[in-house]
Coordinates of C-alpha atoms and ligand atoms in Angstrom, one line a residue:
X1166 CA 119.8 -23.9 -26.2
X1167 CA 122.5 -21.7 -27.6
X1168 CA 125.4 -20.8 -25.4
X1169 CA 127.9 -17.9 -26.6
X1170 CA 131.4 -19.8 -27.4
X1171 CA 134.6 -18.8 -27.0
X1172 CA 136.2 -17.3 -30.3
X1173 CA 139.5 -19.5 -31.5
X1174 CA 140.0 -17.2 -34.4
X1175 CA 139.6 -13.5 -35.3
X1176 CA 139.3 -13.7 -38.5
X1177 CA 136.4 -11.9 -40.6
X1178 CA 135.1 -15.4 -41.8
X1179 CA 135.5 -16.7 -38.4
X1180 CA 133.5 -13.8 -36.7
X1181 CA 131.0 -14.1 -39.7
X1182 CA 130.4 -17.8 -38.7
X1183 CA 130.1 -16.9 -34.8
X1184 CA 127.6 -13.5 -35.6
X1185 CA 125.6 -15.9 -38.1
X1186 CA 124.8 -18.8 -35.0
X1187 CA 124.1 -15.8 -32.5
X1188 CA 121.2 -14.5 -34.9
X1189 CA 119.7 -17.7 -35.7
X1190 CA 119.2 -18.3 -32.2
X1191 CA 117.9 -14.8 -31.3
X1192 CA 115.3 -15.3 -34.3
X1193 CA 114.7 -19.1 -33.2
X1194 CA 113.9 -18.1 -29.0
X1195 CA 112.1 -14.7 -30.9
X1196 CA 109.5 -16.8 -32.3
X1197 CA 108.8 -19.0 -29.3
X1198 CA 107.4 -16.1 -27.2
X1199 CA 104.2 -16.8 -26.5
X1200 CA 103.1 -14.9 -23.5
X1201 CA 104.3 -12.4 -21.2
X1202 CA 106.0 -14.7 -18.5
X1203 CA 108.1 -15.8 -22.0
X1204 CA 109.1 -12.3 -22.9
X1205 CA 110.1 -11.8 -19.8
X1206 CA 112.9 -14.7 -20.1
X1207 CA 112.9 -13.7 -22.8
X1208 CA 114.2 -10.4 -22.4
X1209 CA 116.6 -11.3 -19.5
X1210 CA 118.0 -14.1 -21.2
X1211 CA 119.7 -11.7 -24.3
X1212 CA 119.6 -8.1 -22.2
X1213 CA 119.9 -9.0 -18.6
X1214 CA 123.2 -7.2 -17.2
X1215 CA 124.3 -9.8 -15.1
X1216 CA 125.1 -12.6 -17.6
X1217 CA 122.5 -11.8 -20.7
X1218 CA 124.0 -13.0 -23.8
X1219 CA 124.6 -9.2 -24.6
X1220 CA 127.3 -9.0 -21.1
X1221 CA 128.6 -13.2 -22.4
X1222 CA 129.7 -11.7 -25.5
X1223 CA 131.3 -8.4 -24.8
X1224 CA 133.0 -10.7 -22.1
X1225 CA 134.2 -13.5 -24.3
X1226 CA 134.1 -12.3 -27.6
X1227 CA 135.5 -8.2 -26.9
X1228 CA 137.3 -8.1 -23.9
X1229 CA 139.7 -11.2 -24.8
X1230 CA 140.1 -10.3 -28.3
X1231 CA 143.9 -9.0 -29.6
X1232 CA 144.2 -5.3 -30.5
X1233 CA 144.2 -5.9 -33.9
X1234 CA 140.8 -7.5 -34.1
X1235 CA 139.2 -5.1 -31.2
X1236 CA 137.7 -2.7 -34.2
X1237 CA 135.9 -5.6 -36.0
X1238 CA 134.8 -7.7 -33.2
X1239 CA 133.4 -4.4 -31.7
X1240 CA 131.7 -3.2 -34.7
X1241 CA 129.9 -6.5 -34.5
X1242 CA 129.2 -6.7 -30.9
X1243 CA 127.4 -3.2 -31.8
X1244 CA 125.6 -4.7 -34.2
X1245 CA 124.0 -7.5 -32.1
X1246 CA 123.4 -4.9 -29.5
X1247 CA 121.1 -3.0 -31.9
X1248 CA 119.7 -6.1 -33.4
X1249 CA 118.7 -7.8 -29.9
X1250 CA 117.6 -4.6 -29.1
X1251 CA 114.7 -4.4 -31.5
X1252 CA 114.0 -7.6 -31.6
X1253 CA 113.3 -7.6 -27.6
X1254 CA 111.8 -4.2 -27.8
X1255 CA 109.3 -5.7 -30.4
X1256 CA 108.6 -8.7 -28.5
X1257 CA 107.7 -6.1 -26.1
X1258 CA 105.4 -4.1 -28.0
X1259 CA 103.1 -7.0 -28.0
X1260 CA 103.8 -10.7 -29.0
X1261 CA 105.7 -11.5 -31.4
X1262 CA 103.5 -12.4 -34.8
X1263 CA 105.0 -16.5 -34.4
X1264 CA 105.6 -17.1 -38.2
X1265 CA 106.4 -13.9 -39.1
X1266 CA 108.6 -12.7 -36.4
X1267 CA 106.9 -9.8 -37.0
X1268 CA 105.1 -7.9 -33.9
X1269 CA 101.1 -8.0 -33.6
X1270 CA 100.6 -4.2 -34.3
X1271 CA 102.9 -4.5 -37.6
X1272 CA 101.7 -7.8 -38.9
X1273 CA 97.9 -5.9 -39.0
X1274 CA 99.3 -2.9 -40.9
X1275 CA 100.3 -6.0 -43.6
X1276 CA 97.4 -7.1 -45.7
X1277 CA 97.4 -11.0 -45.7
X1278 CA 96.0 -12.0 -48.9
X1279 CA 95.6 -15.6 -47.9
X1280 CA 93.0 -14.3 -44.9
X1281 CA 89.4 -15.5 -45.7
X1282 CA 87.6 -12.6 -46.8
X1283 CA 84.8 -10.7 -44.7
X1284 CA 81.6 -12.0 -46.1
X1285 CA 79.1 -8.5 -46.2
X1286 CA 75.9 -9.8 -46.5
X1287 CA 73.9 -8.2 -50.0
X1288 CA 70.6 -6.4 -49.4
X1289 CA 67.9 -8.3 -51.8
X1290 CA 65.3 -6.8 -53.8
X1291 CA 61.9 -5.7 -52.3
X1292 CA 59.0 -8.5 -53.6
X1293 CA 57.5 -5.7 -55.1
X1294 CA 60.1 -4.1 -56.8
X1295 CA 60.8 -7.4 -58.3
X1296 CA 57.8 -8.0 -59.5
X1297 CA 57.8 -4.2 -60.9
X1298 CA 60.7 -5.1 -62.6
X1299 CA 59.3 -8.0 -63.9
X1300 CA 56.5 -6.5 -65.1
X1301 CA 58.5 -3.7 -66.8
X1302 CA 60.9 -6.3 -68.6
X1303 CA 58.1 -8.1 -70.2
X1304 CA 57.1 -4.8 -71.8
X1305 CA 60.9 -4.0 -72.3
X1306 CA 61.1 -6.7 -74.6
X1307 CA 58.5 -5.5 -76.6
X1308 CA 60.6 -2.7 -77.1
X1309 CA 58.7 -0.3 -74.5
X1310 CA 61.2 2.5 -72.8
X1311 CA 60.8 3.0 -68.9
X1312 CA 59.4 6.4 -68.2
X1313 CA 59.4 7.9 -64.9
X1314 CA 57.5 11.5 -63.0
X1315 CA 57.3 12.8 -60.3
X1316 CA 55.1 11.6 -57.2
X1317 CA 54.2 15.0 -55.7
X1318 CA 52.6 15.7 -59.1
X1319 CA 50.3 19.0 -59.6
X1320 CA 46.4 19.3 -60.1
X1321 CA 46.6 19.7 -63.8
X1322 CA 48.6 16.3 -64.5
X1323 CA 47.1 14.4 -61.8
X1324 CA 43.9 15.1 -63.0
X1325 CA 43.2 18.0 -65.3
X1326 CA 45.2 16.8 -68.8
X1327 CA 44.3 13.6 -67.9
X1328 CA 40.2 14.7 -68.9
X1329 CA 39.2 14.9 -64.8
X1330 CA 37.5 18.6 -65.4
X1331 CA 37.5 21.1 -62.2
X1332 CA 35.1 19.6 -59.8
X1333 CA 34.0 16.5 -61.5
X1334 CA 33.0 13.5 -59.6
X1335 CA 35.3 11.3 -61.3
X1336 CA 37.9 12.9 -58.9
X1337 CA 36.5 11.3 -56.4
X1338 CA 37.3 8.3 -57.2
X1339 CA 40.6 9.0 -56.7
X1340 CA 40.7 9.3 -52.6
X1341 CA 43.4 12.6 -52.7
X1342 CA 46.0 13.0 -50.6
X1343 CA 46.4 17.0 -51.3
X1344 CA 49.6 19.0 -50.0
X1345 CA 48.2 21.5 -47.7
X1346 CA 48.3 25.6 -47.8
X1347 CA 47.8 25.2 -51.9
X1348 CA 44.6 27.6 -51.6
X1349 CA 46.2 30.6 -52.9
X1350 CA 47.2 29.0 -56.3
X1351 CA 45.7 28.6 -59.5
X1352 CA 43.5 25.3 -58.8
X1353 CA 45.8 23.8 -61.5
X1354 CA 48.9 24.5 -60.2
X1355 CA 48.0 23.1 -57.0
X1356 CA 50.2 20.1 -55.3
X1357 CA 48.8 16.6 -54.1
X1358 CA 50.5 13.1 -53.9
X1359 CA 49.9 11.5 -57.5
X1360 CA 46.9 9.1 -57.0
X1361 CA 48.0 7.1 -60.3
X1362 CA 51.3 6.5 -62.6
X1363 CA 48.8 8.0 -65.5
X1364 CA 49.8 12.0 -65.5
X1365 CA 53.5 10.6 -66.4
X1366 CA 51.4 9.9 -70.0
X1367 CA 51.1 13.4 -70.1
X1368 CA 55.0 14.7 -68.6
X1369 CA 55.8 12.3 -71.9
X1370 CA 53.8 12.8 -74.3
X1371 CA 54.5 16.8 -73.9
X1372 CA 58.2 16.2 -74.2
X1373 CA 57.8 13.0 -76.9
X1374 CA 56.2 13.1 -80.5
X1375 CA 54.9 9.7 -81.6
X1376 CA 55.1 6.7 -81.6
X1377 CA 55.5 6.0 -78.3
X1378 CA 55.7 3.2 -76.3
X1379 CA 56.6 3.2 -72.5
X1380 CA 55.8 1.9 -69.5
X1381 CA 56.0 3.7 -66.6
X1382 CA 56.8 2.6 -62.6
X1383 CA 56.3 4.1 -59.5
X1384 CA 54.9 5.1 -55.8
X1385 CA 51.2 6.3 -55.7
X1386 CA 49.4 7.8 -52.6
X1387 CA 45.9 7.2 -51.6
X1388 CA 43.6 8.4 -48.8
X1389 CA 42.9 4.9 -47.9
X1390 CA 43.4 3.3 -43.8
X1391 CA 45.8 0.7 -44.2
X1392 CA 43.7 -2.6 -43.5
X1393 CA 44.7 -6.2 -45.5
X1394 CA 44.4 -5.4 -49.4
X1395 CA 44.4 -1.1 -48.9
X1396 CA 47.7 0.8 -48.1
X1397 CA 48.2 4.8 -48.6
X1398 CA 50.9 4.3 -50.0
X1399 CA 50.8 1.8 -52.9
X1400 CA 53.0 1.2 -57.1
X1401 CA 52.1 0.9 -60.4
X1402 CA 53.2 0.2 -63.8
X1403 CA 51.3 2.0 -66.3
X1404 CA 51.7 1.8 -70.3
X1405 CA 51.1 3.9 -73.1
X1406 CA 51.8 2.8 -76.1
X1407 CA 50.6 5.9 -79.8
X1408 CA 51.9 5.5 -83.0
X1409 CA 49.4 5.3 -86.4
X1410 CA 46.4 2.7 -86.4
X1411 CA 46.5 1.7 -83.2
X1412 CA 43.6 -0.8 -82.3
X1413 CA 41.9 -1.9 -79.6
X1414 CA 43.2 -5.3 -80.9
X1415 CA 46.7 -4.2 -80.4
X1416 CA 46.3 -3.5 -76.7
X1417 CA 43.9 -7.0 -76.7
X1418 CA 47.4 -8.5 -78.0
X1419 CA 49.6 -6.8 -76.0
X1420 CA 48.0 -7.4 -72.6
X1421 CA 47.3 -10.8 -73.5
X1422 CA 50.7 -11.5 -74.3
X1423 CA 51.8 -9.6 -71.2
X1424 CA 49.4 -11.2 -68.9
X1425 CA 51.0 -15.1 -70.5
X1426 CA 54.4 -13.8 -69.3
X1427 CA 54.1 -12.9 -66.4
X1428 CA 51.3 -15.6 -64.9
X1429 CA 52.0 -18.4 -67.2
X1430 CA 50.9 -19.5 -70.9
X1431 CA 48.1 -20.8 -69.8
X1432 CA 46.2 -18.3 -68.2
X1433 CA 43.2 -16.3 -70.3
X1434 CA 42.5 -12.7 -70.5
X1435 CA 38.9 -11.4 -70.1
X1436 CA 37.4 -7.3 -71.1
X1437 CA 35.0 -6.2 -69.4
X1438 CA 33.7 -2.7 -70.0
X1439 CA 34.6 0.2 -67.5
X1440 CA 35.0 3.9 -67.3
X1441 CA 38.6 5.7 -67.0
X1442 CA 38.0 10.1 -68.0
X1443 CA 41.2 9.4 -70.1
X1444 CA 40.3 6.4 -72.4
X1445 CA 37.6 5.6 -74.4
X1446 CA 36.5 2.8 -74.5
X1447 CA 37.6 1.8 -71.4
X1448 CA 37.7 -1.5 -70.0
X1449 CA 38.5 -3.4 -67.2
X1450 CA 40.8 -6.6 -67.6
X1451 CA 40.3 -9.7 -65.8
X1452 CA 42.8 -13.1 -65.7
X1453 CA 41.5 -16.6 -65.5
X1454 CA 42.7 -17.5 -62.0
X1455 CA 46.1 -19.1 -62.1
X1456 CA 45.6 -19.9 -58.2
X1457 CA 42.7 -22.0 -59.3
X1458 CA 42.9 -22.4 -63.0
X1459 CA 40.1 -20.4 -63.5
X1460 CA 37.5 -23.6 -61.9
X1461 CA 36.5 -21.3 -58.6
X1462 CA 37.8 -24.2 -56.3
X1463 CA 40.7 -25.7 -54.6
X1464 CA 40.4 -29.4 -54.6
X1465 CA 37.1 -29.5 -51.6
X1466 CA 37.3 -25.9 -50.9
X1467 CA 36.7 -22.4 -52.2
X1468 CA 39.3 -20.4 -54.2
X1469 CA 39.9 -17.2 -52.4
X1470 CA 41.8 -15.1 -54.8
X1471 CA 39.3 -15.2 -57.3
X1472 CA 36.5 -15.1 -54.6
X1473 CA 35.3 -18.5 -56.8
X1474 CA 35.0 -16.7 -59.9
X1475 CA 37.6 -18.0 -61.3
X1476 CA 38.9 -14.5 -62.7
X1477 CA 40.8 -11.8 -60.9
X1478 CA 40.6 -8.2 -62.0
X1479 CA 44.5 -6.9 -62.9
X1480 CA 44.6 -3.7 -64.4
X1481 CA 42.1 -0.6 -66.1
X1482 CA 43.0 -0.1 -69.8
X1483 CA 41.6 1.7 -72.6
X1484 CA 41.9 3.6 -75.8
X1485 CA 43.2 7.1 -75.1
X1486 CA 40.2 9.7 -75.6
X1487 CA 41.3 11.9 -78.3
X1488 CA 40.5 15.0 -75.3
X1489 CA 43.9 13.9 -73.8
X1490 CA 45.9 14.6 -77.1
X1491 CA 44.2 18.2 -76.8
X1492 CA 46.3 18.4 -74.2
X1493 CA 49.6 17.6 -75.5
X1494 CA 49.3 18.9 -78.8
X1495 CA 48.7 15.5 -80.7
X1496 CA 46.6 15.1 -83.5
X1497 CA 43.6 13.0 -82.5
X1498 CA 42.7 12.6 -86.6
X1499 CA 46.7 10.7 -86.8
X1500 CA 47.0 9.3 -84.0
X1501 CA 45.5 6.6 -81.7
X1502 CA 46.8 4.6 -78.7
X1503 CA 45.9 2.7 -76.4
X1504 CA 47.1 3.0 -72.1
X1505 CA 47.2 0.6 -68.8
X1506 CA 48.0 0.9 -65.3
X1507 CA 48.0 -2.3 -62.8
X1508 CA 48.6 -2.3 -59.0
X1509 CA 52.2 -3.7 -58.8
X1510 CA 51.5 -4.8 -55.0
X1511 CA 48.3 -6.7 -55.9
X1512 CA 50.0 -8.2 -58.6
X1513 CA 52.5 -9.6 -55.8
X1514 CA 50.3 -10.6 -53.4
X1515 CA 49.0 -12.6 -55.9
X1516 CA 52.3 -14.2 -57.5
X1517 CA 53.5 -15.0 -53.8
X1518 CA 50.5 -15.9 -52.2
X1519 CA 50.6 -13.2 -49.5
X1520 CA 47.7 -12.5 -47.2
X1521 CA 47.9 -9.1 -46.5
X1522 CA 49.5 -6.2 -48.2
X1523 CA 50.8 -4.6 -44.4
X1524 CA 53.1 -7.2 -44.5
X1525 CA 55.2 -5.4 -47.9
X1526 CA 55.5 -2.3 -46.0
X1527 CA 56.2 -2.8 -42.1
X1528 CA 59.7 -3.8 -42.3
X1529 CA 60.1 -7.1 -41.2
X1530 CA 62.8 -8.8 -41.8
X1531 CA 61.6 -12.2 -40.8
X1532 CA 59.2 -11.7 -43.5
X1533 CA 61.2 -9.9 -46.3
X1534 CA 64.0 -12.5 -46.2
X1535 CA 61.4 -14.8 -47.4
X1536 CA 62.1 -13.1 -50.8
X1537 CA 66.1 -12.8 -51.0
Ligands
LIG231 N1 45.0 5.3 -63.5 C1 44.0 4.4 -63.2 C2 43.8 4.2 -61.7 O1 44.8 4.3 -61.0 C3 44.3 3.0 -63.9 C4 44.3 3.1 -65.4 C5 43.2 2.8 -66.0 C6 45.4 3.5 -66.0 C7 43.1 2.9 -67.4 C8 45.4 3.6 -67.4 C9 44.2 3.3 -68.1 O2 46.4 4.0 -68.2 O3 44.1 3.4 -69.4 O4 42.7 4.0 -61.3

């Protein structure tokens, strides 16, 4: 433990040498505070008025020293005063930091760069926005463009462009969700929650000449209870694809090709005839179950996803009827195309084997984190 010598000499090296010891002690006993009984030695030790180091020196460095000397030696003893000062005061404010010699409070206004960092834990994508986004990069790479609408849509592209006339029953297929107090508008103007992805063929077509080729995401609403495979609030990816001599063989191609992607090379694609107002022909197309491999069965029991069929129904597709190019001012006698639109959710439950659709949109996490 340091003890404050006598001085032999005066000189400036001399007191250099002494003032040198003094701080390497003060910063030595700094660092060794550790609690509060510690500070408080501490404190007494350098500051106390009855013997502190502070009173030792001005007693056996000051007082003693010749006149000659008493300007330097008291410059110095200032100095220390000051120093031991701050140092105590700071031991004071909280701890002392113990490598640093720095206080608590000041240390944390430092940024540490060898501190671990804080790890924020990254959201992960919804399963069925991933599998959107898989389904829209297989079509990207085919050298589709992403196309997007609105989902509060109005009569005329919900249903009207699309070939649904005023009143038709084909409407009714649709389960509406209409906005209410529409009555006094135009019926075409009025606002409902899109049913499909498909009026977004129209928003580009209008604002696009051909050839086009897009594929088009988003949120639909039906008038459906909630119950295992039915939610009002559902997504799709539909595709349009019109340029000259477009076949029915193109969108065979396409959809085939598509379907390989996104299931597996393996799996087969199967057309079935249907009716959509906005294609014609229509059709309906079916995948050989990749659950099953297209047998019906699971080893001893019953496929369920295909209900033992062995095929599970994907998406509607069709030529476009020439009517919808009315509509948009395309020429039905140059153009042709063919469109889709699949159920991006049903395509999910599928790919991850989920029971029941509920479980995509009630939020939990136990069951999202499945996915990250
Ligand atoms: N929009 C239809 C529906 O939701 C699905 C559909 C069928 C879209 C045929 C298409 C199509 O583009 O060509 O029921």
């Amino acid at each position: 433990m340091y003890t404050v010598p006598k001085l032999k000499s005066y000189t400036a090296a001399a007191l250099d040498k002494a003032v040198e010891k003094l701080r390497a002690a003060l910063s030595e006993e700094a660092k060794a505070v550790e609690s509060e009984a510690d500070r408080k030695v501490f404190r007494d030790r350098w500051m106390a008025r009855k013997n502190g180091v502070l009173t030792q020196i001005n007693d056996l460095w000051l007082k003693p020293s010749p006149k000659e000397a008493k300007r330097e030696v008291g410059r110095r003893v200032n100095e220390i005063r000051t120093l031991v000062e701050d140092v105590v005061s700071k031991a004071e404010n909280f701890q002392l930091h113990l490598s640093t010699g720095r206080s608590i409070k000041e240390s944390a206004d430092r940024l540490d760069i060898t501190l671990p960092g804080i790890r924020r834990p990254l959201g992960a994508e919804h399963p069925v926005i991933k599998t959107m986004h898989e389904i829209v990069s297989v079509f990207r790479n085919l050298g589709y463009s992403v196309q997007e609408g609105p989902v509060i849509e109005t009569d005329y592209y919900n249903f009207e462009a699309l070939n649904f006339p005023p009143n038709h029953p084909a409407r009714d297929s649709q389960d509406t969700l209409f906005i209410a107090g529409q009555e006094s508008k135009p019926q075409r103007e009025r606002l409902l929650l899109r049913t499909h992805t498909s009026p977004v063929q129209i928003r580009t077509m209008q604002k696009m000449k051909p050839p086009v080729r897009i594929v088009i995401p988003g949120k639909v609403h039906r008038n459906d209870p909630p119950d295992a495979s039915h939610s009002p609030m559902f997504h799709q990816v539909e595709g349009l694809a019109v340029d000259t001599n477009i076949t029915f063989c193109d969108l065979k191609g396409t959809l085939d090709h598509a379907m390989k992607s996104l299931f597996g090379s393996s799996v087969k694609t199967s057309f079935r005839p249907s009716f959509f107002p906005f294609t014609e022909p229509s059709a309906e197309m079916m995948v050989s179950c990749f659950i099953c491999g297209g047998s019906g069965k699971r080893g001893t029991e019953l496929c369920r996803p295909c209900k033992q069929t062995g095929w599970i129904e994907i998406l509607g597709c069709g030529m476009v009827d020439p009517n919808v190019y009315g509509f948009v001012d395309y020429d039905p006698r140059k153009v042709s195309g063919f469109a889709f639109g699949m159920g991006a959710d049903r395509i999910a439950i599928l790919k991850y084997g989920v029971d029941d659709i509920q479980f995509f949109f009630n939020g939990d996490v136990r069951f999202l984190e499945q996915f990250a």
